[in-house]
Each structure stands twice: as structure tokens, then as C-alpha cells.
XYZ file of N, CA and C in Angstrom:
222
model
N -123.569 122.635 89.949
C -124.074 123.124 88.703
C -123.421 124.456 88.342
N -123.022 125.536 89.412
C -122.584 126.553 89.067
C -121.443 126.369 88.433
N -120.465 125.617 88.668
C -119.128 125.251 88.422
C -118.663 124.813 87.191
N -119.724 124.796 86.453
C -119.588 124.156 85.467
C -118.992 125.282 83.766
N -118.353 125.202 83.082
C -118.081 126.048 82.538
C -119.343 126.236 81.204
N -119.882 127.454 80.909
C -120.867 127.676 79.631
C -119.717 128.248 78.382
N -120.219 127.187 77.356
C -119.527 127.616 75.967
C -120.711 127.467 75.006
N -119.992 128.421 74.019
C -121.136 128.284 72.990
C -120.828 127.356 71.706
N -121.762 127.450 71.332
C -121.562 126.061 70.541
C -120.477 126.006 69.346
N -120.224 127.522 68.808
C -119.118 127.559 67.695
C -117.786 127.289 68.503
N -117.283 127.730 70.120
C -116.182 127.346 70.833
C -115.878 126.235 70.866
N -116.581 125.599 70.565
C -116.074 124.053 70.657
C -115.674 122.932 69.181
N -116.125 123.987 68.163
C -115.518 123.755 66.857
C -114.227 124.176 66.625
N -113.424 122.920 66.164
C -111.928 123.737 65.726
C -111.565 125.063 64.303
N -111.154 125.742 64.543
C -111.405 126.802 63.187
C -109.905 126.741 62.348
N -109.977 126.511 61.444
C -108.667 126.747 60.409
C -108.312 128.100 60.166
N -107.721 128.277 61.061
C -107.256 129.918 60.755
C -106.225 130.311 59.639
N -105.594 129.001 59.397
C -104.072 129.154 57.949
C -105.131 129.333 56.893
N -106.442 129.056 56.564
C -106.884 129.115 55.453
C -107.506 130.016 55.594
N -108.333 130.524 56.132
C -108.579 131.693 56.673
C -107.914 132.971 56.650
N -106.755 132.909 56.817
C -105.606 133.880 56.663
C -105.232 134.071 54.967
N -105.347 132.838 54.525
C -104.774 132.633 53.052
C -106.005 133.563 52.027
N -107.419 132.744 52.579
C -108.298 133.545 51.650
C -108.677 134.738 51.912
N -108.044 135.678 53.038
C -108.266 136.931 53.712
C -107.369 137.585 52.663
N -106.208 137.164 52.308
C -105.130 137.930 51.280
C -105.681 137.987 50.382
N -106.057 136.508 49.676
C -105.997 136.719 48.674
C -107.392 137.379 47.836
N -108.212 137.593 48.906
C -109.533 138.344 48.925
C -109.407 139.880 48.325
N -107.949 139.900 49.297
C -107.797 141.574 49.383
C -106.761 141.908 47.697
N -106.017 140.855 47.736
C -104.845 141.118 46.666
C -106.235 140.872 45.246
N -107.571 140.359 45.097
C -108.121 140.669 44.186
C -109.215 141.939 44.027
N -109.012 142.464 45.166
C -109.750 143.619 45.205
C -108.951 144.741 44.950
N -108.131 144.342 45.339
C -106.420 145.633 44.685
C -106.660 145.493 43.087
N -106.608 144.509 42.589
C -106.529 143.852 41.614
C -107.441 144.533 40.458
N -108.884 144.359 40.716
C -110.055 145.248 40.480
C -109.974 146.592 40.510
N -109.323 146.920 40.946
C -108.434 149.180 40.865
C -108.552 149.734 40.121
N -107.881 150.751 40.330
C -108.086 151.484 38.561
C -107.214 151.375 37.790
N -105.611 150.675 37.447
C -104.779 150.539 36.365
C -105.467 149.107 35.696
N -106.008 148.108 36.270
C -106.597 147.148 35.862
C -107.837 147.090 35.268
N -108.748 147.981 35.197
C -109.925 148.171 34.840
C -110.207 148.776 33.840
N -111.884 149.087 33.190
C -112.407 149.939 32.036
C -113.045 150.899 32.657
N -113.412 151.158 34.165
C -114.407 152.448 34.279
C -114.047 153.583 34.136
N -114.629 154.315 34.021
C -114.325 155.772 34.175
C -114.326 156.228 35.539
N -115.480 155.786 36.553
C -115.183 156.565 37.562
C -114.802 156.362 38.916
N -114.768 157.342 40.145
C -113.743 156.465 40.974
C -114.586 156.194 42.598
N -115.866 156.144 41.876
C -116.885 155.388 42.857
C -116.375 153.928 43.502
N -116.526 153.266 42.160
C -116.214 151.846 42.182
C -114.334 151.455 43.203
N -113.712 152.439 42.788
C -112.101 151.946 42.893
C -112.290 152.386 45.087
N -113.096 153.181 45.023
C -113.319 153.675 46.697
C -113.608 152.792 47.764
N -114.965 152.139 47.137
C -115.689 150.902 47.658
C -114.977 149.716 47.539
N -113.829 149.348 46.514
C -113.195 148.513 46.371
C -111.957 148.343 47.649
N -111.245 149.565 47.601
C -110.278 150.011 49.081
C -110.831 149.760 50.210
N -112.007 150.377 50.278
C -112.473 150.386 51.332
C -113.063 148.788 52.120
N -113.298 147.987 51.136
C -113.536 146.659 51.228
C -112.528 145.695 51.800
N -111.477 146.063 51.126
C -109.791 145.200 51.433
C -109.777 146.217 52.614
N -109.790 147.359 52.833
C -109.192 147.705 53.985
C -109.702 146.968 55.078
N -111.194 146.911 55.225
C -112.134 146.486 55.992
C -111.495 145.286 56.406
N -111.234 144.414 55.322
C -110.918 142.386 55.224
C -109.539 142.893 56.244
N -108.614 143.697 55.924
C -106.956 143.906 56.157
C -107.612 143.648 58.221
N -108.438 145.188 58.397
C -108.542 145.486 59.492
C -109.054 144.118 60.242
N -110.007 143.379 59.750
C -110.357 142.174 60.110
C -108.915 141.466 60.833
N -107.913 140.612 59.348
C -107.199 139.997 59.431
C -105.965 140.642 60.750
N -106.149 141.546 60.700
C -104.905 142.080 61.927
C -105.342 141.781 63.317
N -106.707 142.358 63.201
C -107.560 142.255 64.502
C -107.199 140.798 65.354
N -107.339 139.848 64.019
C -107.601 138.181 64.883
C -105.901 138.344 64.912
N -105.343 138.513 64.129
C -103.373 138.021 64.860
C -103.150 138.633 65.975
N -103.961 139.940 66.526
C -103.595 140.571 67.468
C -104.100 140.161 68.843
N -105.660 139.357 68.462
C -106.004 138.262 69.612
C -105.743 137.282 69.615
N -105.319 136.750 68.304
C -104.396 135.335 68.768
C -103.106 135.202 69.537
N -102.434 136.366 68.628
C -101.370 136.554 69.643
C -101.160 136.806 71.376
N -102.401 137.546 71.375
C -102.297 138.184 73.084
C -103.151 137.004 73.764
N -103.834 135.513 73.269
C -104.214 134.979 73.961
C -105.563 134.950 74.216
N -106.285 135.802 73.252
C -107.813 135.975 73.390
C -108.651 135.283 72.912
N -108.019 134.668 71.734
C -108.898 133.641 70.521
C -108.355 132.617 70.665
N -108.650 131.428 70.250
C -108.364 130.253 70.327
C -107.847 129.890 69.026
């Protein structure tokens, strides 16, 4: 019984990471998008939270190439 390997139940689902990757861009390239040469606001609350959002998605998307790559993620 010990021998036996424990997985959890999402490990054993296959994950599409090409689409995943695709809507990670293009998540971010519409939040660029939303900025301030594209927009009507005046102020630069909105354009902060917007960066800061794509940066967040960016930091995400690097994170998983950097464990896929080294062998950590599946």
C-alpha cells in the first residue's frame, strides 16, 4: 500500500498549455490595448491597475515555461 504513488485529481487531466499560452498573450496584448493612447479617461488609476494586471498574467506565463522547461510541470 505504501508503494503506491498519490496524485491529485487535476494531475491526471491532460492540460492544453498552446492555448493557454495563446490566451495568456492575448489577455495581456488587450490590456496594453486598454492604456492610455487608446482610451477616454483622464486619470492614471485605471492605466496602473491595467499594467499591473498584464504584468501579473506576463509573470504567470514565464513562471510555467520556466517549469516546463526545467521539468517541474507536466
Amino acid at each position: 500500500m505504501a508503494d503506491q504513488p498519490v496524485y491529485a485529481p487535476d494531475q491526471l487531466k491532460p492540460s492544453n498549455r498552446g492555448w493557454a499560452r495563446v490566451l495568456g498573450i492575448a489577455s495581456i496584448i488587450s490590456l496594453l490595448v486598454m492604456t492610455r493612447p487608446f482610451n477616454n479617461h483622464g486619470g492614471w488609476v485605471e492605466d496602473v491597475f491595467l499594467l499591473l494586471i498584464a504584468g501579473l498574467i506576463a509573470v504567470f506565463l514565464i513562471g510555467d515555461a520556466v517549469l516546463h522547461r526545467n521539468g517541474l510541470r507536466s
